[in-house]
Amino acid sequence: MNALDLIHPEWAVHKTVHAFFTTRHGGVSMEKFSALNLSHAVGDDQEHVAQNRQILNGYLPSPPHWVTQVHSNTAVTAETSNETTKADALYTRKQRTVCGIMTADCLAVLFTNRSGDQVAVAHAGWRGLAEGVLRQTVSKFTSIPSDLLVQLGPAISQKHYEVREDLLQRFVDLDNTYPVSYNHLRAHATVLDTVCRLLLEKKTKKQKKKKK
């Protein structure tokens, strides 16, 4: 079996919850798709993609549930979806179920609760963030906000993908209570990372108010 170069998130979750991020190493795709391309939609040899997915399956308790990602705010239950389902987040309460999301320069965002009986993953680019994909994903959980744990995945760095001020302003316009400073973000953090954290913080605060 090909050895995959996996990135494991450093988060303190229940022992029943497992997650990792793949890299492009360990597959059979050639040239610009080298080597572990998992997408059928980018022009790669379909047989190579099938082999790459089979390699990945060897690391998992069951084949992943995939969806057609469209930069939306749609979150679906993994067991009731398939690869033609248009969505950008998957959620499950079923054991040994794998939720799969593909990213390039967008963020993969992992979710679980402290008891480890609910998990989700979201594909979060700026379009999905603006549309509320994180809010929709959090809304799938029955746990109270303080029980949720979230991990941001690897993504393109600010050094290689600077977000223009007009794009950041779109998020400020969604809710002007966000304590967002463009200059601060440029100096201290990647913009999408920070926006993700702010959106999640805002969502959990709203849910706390509803619980009171």
PDB file of N, CA, C and O in Angstrom, residues 141-212:
ATOM      1  N   PHE A 141     -25.696  20.464  14.778  1.00  0.00           N
ATOM      2  CA  PHE A 141     -25.409  19.817  16.051  1.00  0.00           C
ATOM      3  C   PHE A 141     -26.536  20.033  17.050  1.00  0.00           C
ATOM      4  O   PHE A 141     -27.150  21.092  17.090  1.00  0.00           O
ATOM      5  N   THR A 142     -26.773  19.011  17.872  1.00  0.00           N
ATOM      6  CA  THR A 142     -27.747  19.142  18.951  1.00  0.00           C
ATOM      7  C   THR A 142     -27.062  19.550  20.257  1.00  0.00           C
ATOM      8  O   THR A 142     -27.734  19.851  21.238  1.00  0.00           O
ATOM      9  N   SER A 143     -25.744  19.552  20.284  1.00  0.00           N
ATOM     10  CA  SER A 143     -24.999  19.929  21.484  1.00  0.00           C
ATOM     11  C   SER A 143     -25.076  21.433  21.718  1.00  0.00           C
ATOM     12  O   SER A 143     -25.239  22.220  20.778  1.00  0.00           O
ATOM     13  N   ILE A 144     -24.902  21.836  22.971  1.00  0.00           N
ATOM     14  CA  ILE A 144     -24.826  23.256  23.277  1.00  0.00           C
ATOM     15  C   ILE A 144     -23.485  23.799  22.762  1.00  0.00           C
ATOM     16  O   ILE A 144     -22.510  23.056  22.631  1.00  0.00           O
ATOM     17  N   PRO A 145     -23.404  25.077  22.452  1.00  0.00           N
ATOM     18  CA  PRO A 145     -22.193  25.641  21.845  1.00  0.00           C
ATOM     19  C   PRO A 145     -20.911  25.373  22.624  1.00  0.00           C
ATOM     20  O   PRO A 145     -19.861  25.138  22.039  1.00  0.00           O
ATOM     21  N   SER A 146     -20.981  25.405  23.944  1.00  0.00           N
ATOM     22  CA  SER A 146     -19.768  25.213  24.744  1.00  0.00           C
ATOM     23  C   SER A 146     -19.219  23.797  24.636  1.00  0.00           C
ATOM     24  O   SER A 146     -18.090  23.529  25.049  1.00  0.00           O
ATOM     25  N   ASP A 147     -20.003  22.878  24.090  1.00  0.00           N
ATOM     26  CA  ASP A 147     -19.553  21.502  23.919  1.00  0.00           C
ATOM     27  C   ASP A 147     -18.892  21.259  22.569  1.00  0.00           C
ATOM     28  O   ASP A 147     -18.435  20.147  22.293  1.00  0.00           O
ATOM     29  N   LEU A 148     -18.869  22.254  21.703  1.00  0.00           N
ATOM     30  CA  LEU A 148     -18.312  22.063  20.372  1.00  0.00           C
ATOM     31  C   LEU A 148     -16.815  22.364  20.341  1.00  0.00           C
ATOM     32  O   LEU A 148     -16.333  23.302  20.978  1.00  0.00           O
ATOM     33  N   LEU A 149     -16.098  21.559  19.584  1.00  0.00           N
ATOM     34  CA  LEU A 149     -14.679  21.741  19.346  1.00  0.00           C
ATOM     35  C   LEU A 149     -14.477  21.902  17.844  1.00  0.00           C
ATOM     36  O   LEU A 149     -15.054  21.147  17.056  1.00  0.00           O
ATOM     37  N   VAL A 150     -13.658  22.859  17.455  1.00  0.00           N
ATOM     38  CA  VAL A 150     -13.463  23.164  16.037  1.00  0.00           C
ATOM     39  C   VAL A 150     -11.972  23.260  15.733  1.00  0.00           C
ATOM     40  O   VAL A 150     -11.204  23.805  16.532  1.00  0.00           O
ATOM     41  N   GLN A 151     -11.591  22.727  14.586  1.00  0.00           N
ATOM     42  CA  GLN A 151     -10.193  22.773  14.164  1.00  0.00           C
ATOM     43  C   GLN A 151     -10.128  23.272  12.713  1.00  0.00           C
ATOM     44  O   GLN A 151     -10.803  22.739  11.833  1.00  0.00           O
ATOM     45  N   LEU A 152      -9.325  24.302  12.481  1.00  0.00           N
ATOM     46  CA  LEU A 152      -9.100  24.787  11.122  1.00  0.00           C
ATOM     47  C   LEU A 152      -7.994  23.973  10.478  1.00  0.00           C
ATOM     48  O   LEU A 152      -6.957  23.722  11.093  1.00  0.00           O
ATOM     49  N   GLY A 153      -8.215  23.567   9.233  1.00  0.00           N
ATOM     50  CA  GLY A 153      -7.238  22.754   8.538  1.00  0.00           C
ATOM     51  C   GLY A 153      -6.184  23.574   7.812  1.00  0.00           C
ATOM     52  O   GLY A 153      -6.220  24.810   7.822  1.00  0.00           O
ATOM     53  N   PRO A 154      -5.231  22.893   7.170  1.00  0.00           N
ATOM     54  CA  PRO A 154      -4.209  23.591   6.394  1.00  0.00           C
ATOM     55  C   PRO A 154      -4.852  24.348   5.232  1.00  0.00           C
ATOM     56  O   PRO A 154      -5.872  23.928   4.683  1.00  0.00           O
ATOM     57  N   ALA A 155      -4.255  25.466   4.866  1.00  0.00           N
ATOM     58  CA  ALA A 155      -4.779  26.261   3.749  1.00  0.00           C
ATOM     59  C   ALA A 155      -3.654  27.092   3.166  1.00  0.00           C
ATOM     60  O   ALA A 155      -2.563  27.184   3.738  1.00  0.00           O
ATOM     61  N   ILE A 156      -3.922  27.697   2.027  1.00  0.00           N
ATOM     62  CA  ILE A 156      -2.936  28.564   1.417  1.00  0.00           C
ATOM     63  C   ILE A 156      -2.580  29.695   2.386  1.00  0.00           C
ATOM     64  O   ILE A 156      -3.426  30.178   3.132  1.00  0.00           O
ATOM     65  N   SER A 157      -1.317  30.105   2.400  1.00  0.00           N
ATOM     66  CA  SER A 157      -0.867  31.095   3.372  1.00  0.00           C
ATOM     67  C   SER A 157      -1.101  32.516   2.867  1.00  0.00           C
ATOM     68  O   SER A 157      -1.247  32.756   1.671  1.00  0.00           O
ATOM     69  N   GLN A 158      -1.129  33.436   3.808  1.00  0.00           N
ATOM     70  CA  GLN A 158      -1.326  34.846   3.457  1.00  0.00           C
ATOM     71  C   GLN A 158      -0.218  35.340   2.531  1.00  0.00           C
ATOM     72  O   GLN A 158      -0.443  36.181   1.663  1.00  0.00           O
ATOM     73  N   LYS A 159       0.961  34.789   2.698  1.00  0.00           N
ATOM     74  CA  LYS A 159       2.098  35.185   1.862  1.00  0.00           C
ATOM     75  C   LYS A 159       1.808  34.974   0.388  1.00  0.00           C
ATOM     76  O   LYS A 159       2.273  35.724  -0.475  1.00  0.00           O
ATOM     77  N   HIS A 160       1.007  33.944   0.086  1.00  0.00           N
ATOM     78  CA  HIS A 160       0.741  33.592  -1.301  1.00  0.00           C
ATOM     79  C   HIS A 160      -0.673  33.945  -1.760  1.00  0.00           C
ATOM     80  O   HIS A 160      -1.013  33.737  -2.925  1.00  0.00           O
ATOM     81  N   TYR A 161      -1.503  34.442  -0.852  1.00  0.00           N
ATOM     82  CA  TYR A 161      -2.904  34.690  -1.218  1.00  0.00           C
ATOM     83  C   TYR A 161      -3.453  35.800  -0.327  1.00  0.00           C
ATOM     84  O   TYR A 161      -4.184  35.561   0.615  1.00  0.00           O
ATOM     85  N   GLU A 162      -3.086  37.004  -0.640  1.00  0.00           N
ATOM     86  CA  GLU A 162      -3.552  38.121   0.174  1.00  0.00           C
ATOM     87  C   GLU A 162      -4.957  38.525  -0.245  1.00  0.00           C
ATOM     88  O   GLU A 162      -5.254  38.677  -1.430  1.00  0.00           O
ATOM     89  N   VAL A 163      -5.824  38.700   0.724  1.00  0.00           N
ATOM     90  CA  VAL A 163      -7.209  39.096   0.470  1.00  0.00           C
ATOM     91  C   VAL A 163      -7.296  40.616   0.416  1.00  0.00           C
ATOM     92  O   VAL A 163      -6.815  41.311   1.303  1.00  0.00           O
ATOM     93  N   ARG A 164      -7.918  41.112  -0.651  1.00  0.00           N
ATOM     94  CA  ARG A 164      -8.044  42.560  -0.811  1.00  0.00           C
ATOM     95  C   ARG A 164      -8.987  43.149   0.233  1.00  0.00           C
ATOM     96  O   ARG A 164      -9.858  42.477   0.761  1.00  0.00           O
ATOM     97  N   GLU A 165      -8.820  44.431   0.480  1.00  0.00           N
ATOM     98  CA  GLU A 165      -9.615  45.108   1.494  1.00  0.00           C
ATOM     99  C   GLU A 165     -11.094  45.099   1.147  1.00  0.00           C
ATOM    100  O   GLU A 165     -11.944  44.994   2.033  1.00  0.00           O
ATOM    101  N   ASP A 166     -11.438  45.184  -0.166  1.00  0.00           N
ATOM    102  CA  ASP A 166     -12.852  45.195  -0.538  1.00  0.00           C
ATOM    103  C   ASP A 166     -13.526  43.868  -0.215  1.00  0.00           C
ATOM    104  O   ASP A 166     -14.712  43.829   0.136  1.00  0.00           O
ATOM    105  N   LEU A 167     -12.763  42.773  -0.299  1.00  0.00           N
ATOM    106  CA  LEU A 167     -13.325  41.472   0.053  1.00  0.00           C
ATOM    107  C   LEU A 167     -13.534  41.365   1.557  1.00  0.00           C
ATOM    108  O   LEU A 167     -14.578  40.898   2.021  1.00  0.00           O
ATOM    109  N   LEU A 168     -12.556  41.809   2.320  1.00  0.00           N
ATOM    110  CA  LEU A 168     -12.725  41.806   3.770  1.00  0.00           C
ATOM    111  C   LEU A 168     -13.915  42.664   4.181  1.00  0.00           C
ATOM    112  O   LEU A 168     -14.678  42.306   5.089  1.00  0.00           O
ATOM    113  N   GLN A 169     -14.125  43.766   3.473  1.00  0.00           N
ATOM    114  CA  GLN A 169     -15.228  44.657   3.801  1.00  0.00           C
ATOM    115  C   GLN A 169     -16.579  43.959   3.637  1.00  0.00           C
ATOM    116  O   GLN A 169     -17.543  44.283   4.334  1.00  0.00           O
ATOM    117  N   ARG A 170     -16.646  42.978   2.730  1.00  0.00           N
ATOM    118  CA  ARG A 170     -17.894  42.218   2.565  1.00  0.00           C
ATOM    119  C   ARG A 170     -18.288  41.532   3.861  1.00  0.00           C
ATOM    120  O   ARG A 170     -19.474  41.441   4.195  1.00  0.00           O
ATOM    121  N   PHE A 171     -17.300  41.042   4.596  1.00  0.00           N
ATOM    122  CA  PHE A 171     -17.598  40.369   5.859  1.00  0.00           C
ATOM    123  C   PHE A 171     -17.964  41.370   6.946  1.00  0.00           C
ATOM    124  O   PHE A 171     -18.851  41.122   7.757  1.00  0.00           O
ATOM    125  N   VAL A 172     -17.295  42.498   6.952  1.00  0.00           N
ATOM    126  CA  VAL A 172     -17.644  43.540   7.913  1.00  0.00           C
ATOM    127  C   VAL A 172     -19.066  44.025   7.662  1.00  0.00           C
ATOM    128  O   VAL A 172     -19.838  44.271   8.598  1.00  0.00           O
ATOM    129  N   ASP A 173     -19.454  44.126   6.379  1.00  0.00           N
ATOM    130  CA  ASP A 173     -20.797  44.568   6.033  1.00  0.00           C
ATOM    131  C   ASP A 173     -21.872  43.584   6.480  1.00  0.00           C
ATOM    132  O   ASP A 173     -23.026  43.965   6.716  1.00  0.00           O
ATOM    133  N   LEU A 174     -21.512  42.306   6.595  1.00  0.00           N
ATOM    134  CA  LEU A 174     -22.476  41.309   7.065  1.00  0.00           C
ATOM    135  C   LEU A 174     -22.883  41.568   8.505  1.00  0.00           C
ATOM    136  O   LEU A 174     -24.009  41.309   8.906  1.00  0.00           O
ATOM    137  N   ASP A 175     -21.927  42.062   9.281  1.00  0.00           N
ATOM    138  CA  ASP A 175     -22.197  42.357  10.686  1.00  0.00           C
ATOM    139  C   ASP A 175     -21.116  43.306  11.175  1.00  0.00           C
ATOM    140  O   ASP A 175     -19.971  42.898  11.402  1.00  0.00           O
ATOM    141  N   ASN A 176     -21.447  44.563  11.359  1.00  0.00           N
ATOM    142  CA  ASN A 176     -20.430  45.554  11.706  1.00  0.00           C
ATOM    143  C   ASN A 176     -19.987  45.481  13.163  1.00  0.00           C
ATOM    144  O   ASN A 176     -19.212  46.310  13.615  1.00  0.00           O
ATOM    145  N   THR A 177     -20.491  44.487  13.908  1.00  0.00           N
ATOM    146  CA  THR A 177     -20.012  44.319  15.278  1.00  0.00           C
ATOM    147  C   THR A 177     -18.739  43.474  15.328  1.00  0.00           C
ATOM    148  O   THR A 177     -18.142  43.340  16.385  1.00  0.00           O
ATOM    149  N   TYR A 178     -18.351  42.880  14.198  1.00  0.00           N
ATOM    150  CA  TYR A 178     -17.098  42.138  14.188  1.00  0.00           C
ATOM    151  C   TYR A 178     -15.942  43.092  14.453  1.00  0.00           C
ATOM    152  O   TYR A 178     -15.816  44.116  13.783  1.00  0.00           O
ATOM    153  N   PRO A 179     -15.072  42.771  15.402  1.00  0.00           N
ATOM    154  CA  PRO A 179     -13.926  43.645  15.680  1.00  0.00           C
ATOM    155  C   PRO A 179     -12.818  43.403  14.664  1.00  0.00           C
ATOM    156  O   PRO A 179     -11.741  42.925  14.980  1.00  0.00           O
ATOM    157  N   VAL A 180     -13.071  43.735  13.387  1.00  0.00           N
ATOM    158  CA  VAL A 180     -12.138  43.422  12.321  1.00  0.00           C
ATOM    159  C   VAL A 180     -11.362  44.669  11.912  1.00  0.00           C
ATOM    160  O   VAL A 180     -11.947  45.705  11.634  1.00  0.00           O
ATOM    161  N   SER A 181     -10.063  44.555  11.879  1.00  0.00           N
ATOM    162  CA  SER A 181      -9.206  45.622  11.368  1.00  0.00           C
ATOM    163  C   SER A 181      -8.349  45.049  10.266  1.00  0.00           C
ATOM    164  O   SER A 181      -7.609  44.098  10.468  1.00  0.00           O
ATOM    165  N   TYR A 182      -8.462  45.593   9.079  1.00  0.00           N
ATOM    166  CA  TYR A 182      -7.713  45.064   7.946  1.00  0.00           C
ATOM    167  C   TYR A 182      -6.206  45.130   8.199  1.00  0.00           C
ATOM    168  O   TYR A 182      -5.488  44.176   7.953  1.00  0.00           O
ATOM    169  N   ASN A 183      -5.720  46.252   8.703  1.00  0.00           N
ATOM    170  CA  ASN A 183      -4.288  46.380   8.950  1.00  0.00           C
ATOM    171  C   ASN A 183      -3.820  45.374   9.994  1.00  0.00           C
ATOM    172  O   ASN A 183      -2.737  44.804   9.888  1.00  0.00           O
ATOM    173  N   HIS A 184      -4.669  45.145  11.014  1.00  0.00           N
ATOM    174  CA  HIS A 184      -4.317  44.165  12.039  1.00  0.00           C
ATOM    175  C   HIS A 184      -4.218  42.775  11.428  1.00  0.00           C
ATOM    176  O   HIS A 184      -3.277  42.020  11.701  1.00  0.00           O
ATOM    177  N   LEU A 185      -5.174  42.432  10.568  1.00  0.00           N
ATOM    178  CA  LEU A 185      -5.160  41.119   9.945  1.00  0.00           C
ATOM    179  C   LEU A 185      -3.927  40.944   9.070  1.00  0.00           C
ATOM    180  O   LEU A 185      -3.288  39.900   9.064  1.00  0.00           O
ATOM    181  N   ARG A 186      -3.584  41.975   8.323  1.00  0.00           N
ATOM    182  CA  ARG A 186      -2.424  41.876   7.452  1.00  0.00           C
ATOM    183  C   ARG A 186      -1.153  41.670   8.264  1.00  0.00           C
ATOM    184  O   ARG A 186      -0.244  40.969   7.848  1.00  0.00           O
ATOM    185  N   ALA A 187      -1.109  42.265   9.433  1.00  0.00           N
ATOM    186  CA  ALA A 187       0.117  42.206  10.231  1.00  0.00           C
ATOM    187  C   ALA A 187       0.227  40.920  11.041  1.00  0.00           C
ATOM    188  O   ALA A 187       1.318  40.443  11.299  1.00  0.00           O
ATOM    189  N   HIS A 188      -0.922  40.354  11.421  1.00  0.00           N
ATOM    190  CA  HIS A 188      -0.846  39.304  12.441  1.00  0.00           C
ATOM    191  C   HIS A 188      -1.491  37.965  12.083  1.00  0.00           C
ATOM    192  O   HIS A 188      -1.299  37.014  12.823  1.00  0.00           O
ATOM    193  N   ALA A 189      -2.271  37.884  11.025  1.00  0.00           N
ATOM    194  CA  ALA A 189      -2.960  36.617  10.784  1.00  0.00           C
ATOM    195  C   ALA A 189      -3.389  36.490   9.344  1.00  0.00           C
ATOM    196  O   ALA A 189      -3.498  37.479   8.633  1.00  0.00           O
ATOM    197  N   THR A 190      -3.638  35.271   8.920  1.00  0.00           N
ATOM    198  CA  THR A 190      -4.249  35.075   7.619  1.00  0.00           C
ATOM    199  C   THR A 190      -5.703  35.485   7.719  1.00  0.00           C
ATOM    200  O   THR A 190      -6.378  35.202   8.706  1.00  0.00           O
ATOM    201  N   VAL A 191      -6.192  36.135   6.701  1.00  0.00           N
ATOM    202  CA  VAL A 191      -7.536  36.705   6.760  1.00  0.00           C
ATOM    203  C   VAL A 191      -8.597  35.641   6.921  1.00  0.00           C
ATOM    204  O   VAL A 191      -9.482  35.738   7.776  1.00  0.00           O
ATOM    205  N   LEU A 192      -8.559  34.576   6.121  1.00  0.00           N
ATOM    206  CA  LEU A 192      -9.611  33.571   6.203  1.00  0.00           C
ATOM    207  C   LEU A 192      -9.596  32.865   7.543  1.00  0.00           C
ATOM    208  O   LEU A 192     -10.649  32.560   8.106  1.00  0.00           O
ATOM    209  N   ASP A 193      -8.410  32.573   8.080  1.00  0.00           N
ATOM    210  CA  ASP A 193      -8.341  31.981   9.418  1.00  0.00           C
ATOM    211  C   ASP A 193      -9.076  32.856  10.426  1.00  0.00           C
ATOM    212  O   ASP A 193      -9.872  32.381  11.235  1.00  0.00           O
ATOM    213  N   THR A 194      -8.780  34.157  10.387  1.00  0.00           N
ATOM    214  CA  THR A 194      -9.352  35.068  11.369  1.00  0.00           C
ATOM    215  C   THR A 194     -10.849  35.223  11.179  1.00  0.00           C
ATOM    216  O   THR A 194     -11.614  35.225  12.139  1.00  0.00           O
ATOM    217  N   VAL A 195     -11.281  35.336   9.922  1.00  0.00           N
ATOM    218  CA  VAL A 195     -12.722  35.445   9.654  1.00  0.00           C
ATOM    219  C   VAL A 195     -13.438  34.190  10.122  1.00  0.00           C
ATOM    220  O   VAL A 195     -14.516  34.258  10.723  1.00  0.00           O
ATOM    221  N   CYS A 196     -12.856  33.008   9.875  1.00  0.00           N
ATOM    222  CA  CYS A 196     -13.453  31.762  10.370  1.00  0.00           C
ATOM    223  C   CYS A 196     -13.638  31.809  11.877  1.00  0.00           C
ATOM    224  O   CYS A 196     -14.702  31.468  12.401  1.00  0.00           O
ATOM    225  N   ARG A 197     -12.606  32.225  12.581  1.00  0.00           N
ATOM    226  CA  ARG A 197     -12.680  32.262  14.045  1.00  0.00           C
ATOM    227  C   ARG A 197     -13.744  33.254  14.510  1.00  0.00           C
ATOM    228  O   ARG A 197     -14.505  32.972  15.445  1.00  0.00           O
ATOM    229  N   LEU A 198     -13.820  34.397  13.854  1.00  0.00           N
ATOM    230  CA  LEU A 198     -14.814  35.400  14.241  1.00  0.00           C
ATOM    231  C   LEU A 198     -16.227  34.905  13.981  1.00  0.00           C
ATOM    232  O   LEU A 198     -17.130  35.099  14.798  1.00  0.00           O
ATOM    233  N   LEU A 199     -16.446  34.268  12.827  1.00  0.00           N
ATOM    234  CA  LEU A 199     -17.775  33.761  12.501  1.00  0.00           C
ATOM    235  C   LEU A 199     -18.199  32.680  13.478  1.00  0.00           C
ATOM    236  O   LEU A 199     -19.357  32.639  13.923  1.00  0.00           O
ATOM    237  N   LEU A 200     -17.283  31.783  13.836  1.00  0.00           N
ATOM    238  CA  LEU A 200     -17.615  30.733  14.793  1.00  0.00           C
ATOM    239  C   LEU A 200     -17.911  31.307  16.159  1.00  0.00           C
ATOM    240  O   LEU A 200     -18.843  30.886  16.843  1.00  0.00           O
ATOM    241  N   GLU A 201     -17.111  32.291  16.582  1.00  0.00           N
ATOM    242  CA  GLU A 201     -17.340  32.932  17.874  1.00  0.00           C
ATOM    243  C   GLU A 201     -18.701  33.611  17.903  1.00  0.00           C
ATOM    244  O   GLU A 201     -19.448  33.523  18.874  1.00  0.00           O
ATOM    245  N   LYS A 202     -19.046  34.277  16.798  1.00  0.00           N
ATOM    246  CA  LYS A 202     -20.327  34.978  16.721  1.00  0.00           C
ATOM    247  C   LYS A 202     -21.486  33.989  16.786  1.00  0.00           C
ATOM    248  O   LYS A 202     -22.484  34.211  17.470  1.00  0.00           O
ATOM    249  N   LYS A 203     -21.350  32.858  16.077  1.00  0.00           N
ATOM    250  CA  LYS A 203     -22.409  31.858  16.044  1.00  0.00           C
ATOM    251  C   LYS A 203     -22.650  31.269  17.425  1.00  0.00           C
ATOM    252  O   LYS A 203     -23.786  31.137  17.872  1.00  0.00           O
ATOM    253  N   THR A 204     -21.574  30.926  18.153  1.00  0.00           N
ATOM    254  CA  THR A 204     -21.755  30.314  19.466  1.00  0.00           C
ATOM    255  C   THR A 204     -22.320  31.305  20.469  1.00  0.00           C
ATOM    256  O   THR A 204     -23.105  30.943  21.341  1.00  0.00           O
ATOM    257  N   LYS A 205     -21.963  32.576  20.356  1.00  0.00           N
ATOM    258  CA  LYS A 205     -22.517  33.581  21.261  1.00  0.00           C
ATOM    259  C   LYS A 205     -24.016  33.737  21.054  1.00  0.00           C
ATOM    260  O   LYS A 205     -24.784  33.850  21.999  1.00  0.00           O
ATOM    261  N   LYS A 206     -24.458  33.700  19.796  1.00  0.00           N
ATOM    262  CA  LYS A 206     -25.887  33.818  19.507  1.00  0.00           C
ATOM    263  C   LYS A 206     -26.640  32.634  20.073  1.00  0.00           C
ATOM    264  O   LYS A 206     -27.724  32.752  20.623  1.00  0.00           O
ATOM    265  N   GLN A 207     -26.042  31.410  19.942  1.00  0.00           N
ATOM    266  CA  GLN A 207     -26.714  30.240  20.459  1.00  0.00           C
ATOM    267  C   GLN A 207     -26.781  30.253  21.980  1.00  0.00           C
ATOM    268  O   GLN A 207     -27.755  29.806  22.569  1.00  0.00           O
ATOM    269  N   LYS A 208     -25.765  30.792  22.625  1.00  0.00           N
ATOM    270  CA  LYS A 208     -25.790  30.899  24.080  1.00  0.00           C
ATOM    271  C   LYS A 208     -26.922  31.790  24.540  1.00  0.00           C
ATOM    272  O   LYS A 208     -27.621  31.511  25.508  1.00  0.00           O
ATOM    273  N   LYS A 209     -27.154  32.886  23.834  1.00  0.00           N
ATOM    274  CA  LYS A 209     -28.235  33.801  24.198  1.00  0.00           C
ATOM    275  C   LYS A 209     -29.593  33.118  24.059  1.00  0.00           C
ATOM    276  O   LYS A 209     -30.490  33.315  24.836  1.00  0.00           O
ATOM    277  N   LYS A 210     -29.722  32.264  23.031  1.00  0.00           N
ATOM    278  CA  LYS A 210     -30.984  31.568  22.821  1.00  0.00           C
ATOM    279  C   LYS A 210     -31.266  30.566  23.921  1.00  0.00           C
ATOM    280  O   LYS A 210     -32.398  30.263  24.253  1.00  0.00           O
ATOM    281  N   LYS A 211     -30.176  30.001  24.495  1.00  0.00           N
ATOM    282  CA  LYS A 211     -30.339  28.986  25.544  1.00  0.00           C
ATOM    283  C   LYS A 211     -30.801  29.579  26.858  1.00  0.00           C
ATOM    284  O   LYS A 211     -31.348  28.888  27.685  1.00  0.00           O
ATOM    285  N   LYS A 212     -30.536  30.865  27.060  1.00  0.00           N
ATOM    286  CA  LYS A 212     -30.870  31.480  28.349  1.00  0.00           C
ATOM    287  C   LYS A 212     -32.363  31.625  28.536  1.00  0.00           C
ATOM    288  O   LYS A 212     -33.114  31.767  27.606  1.00  0.00           O
TER     289      LYS A 212
END
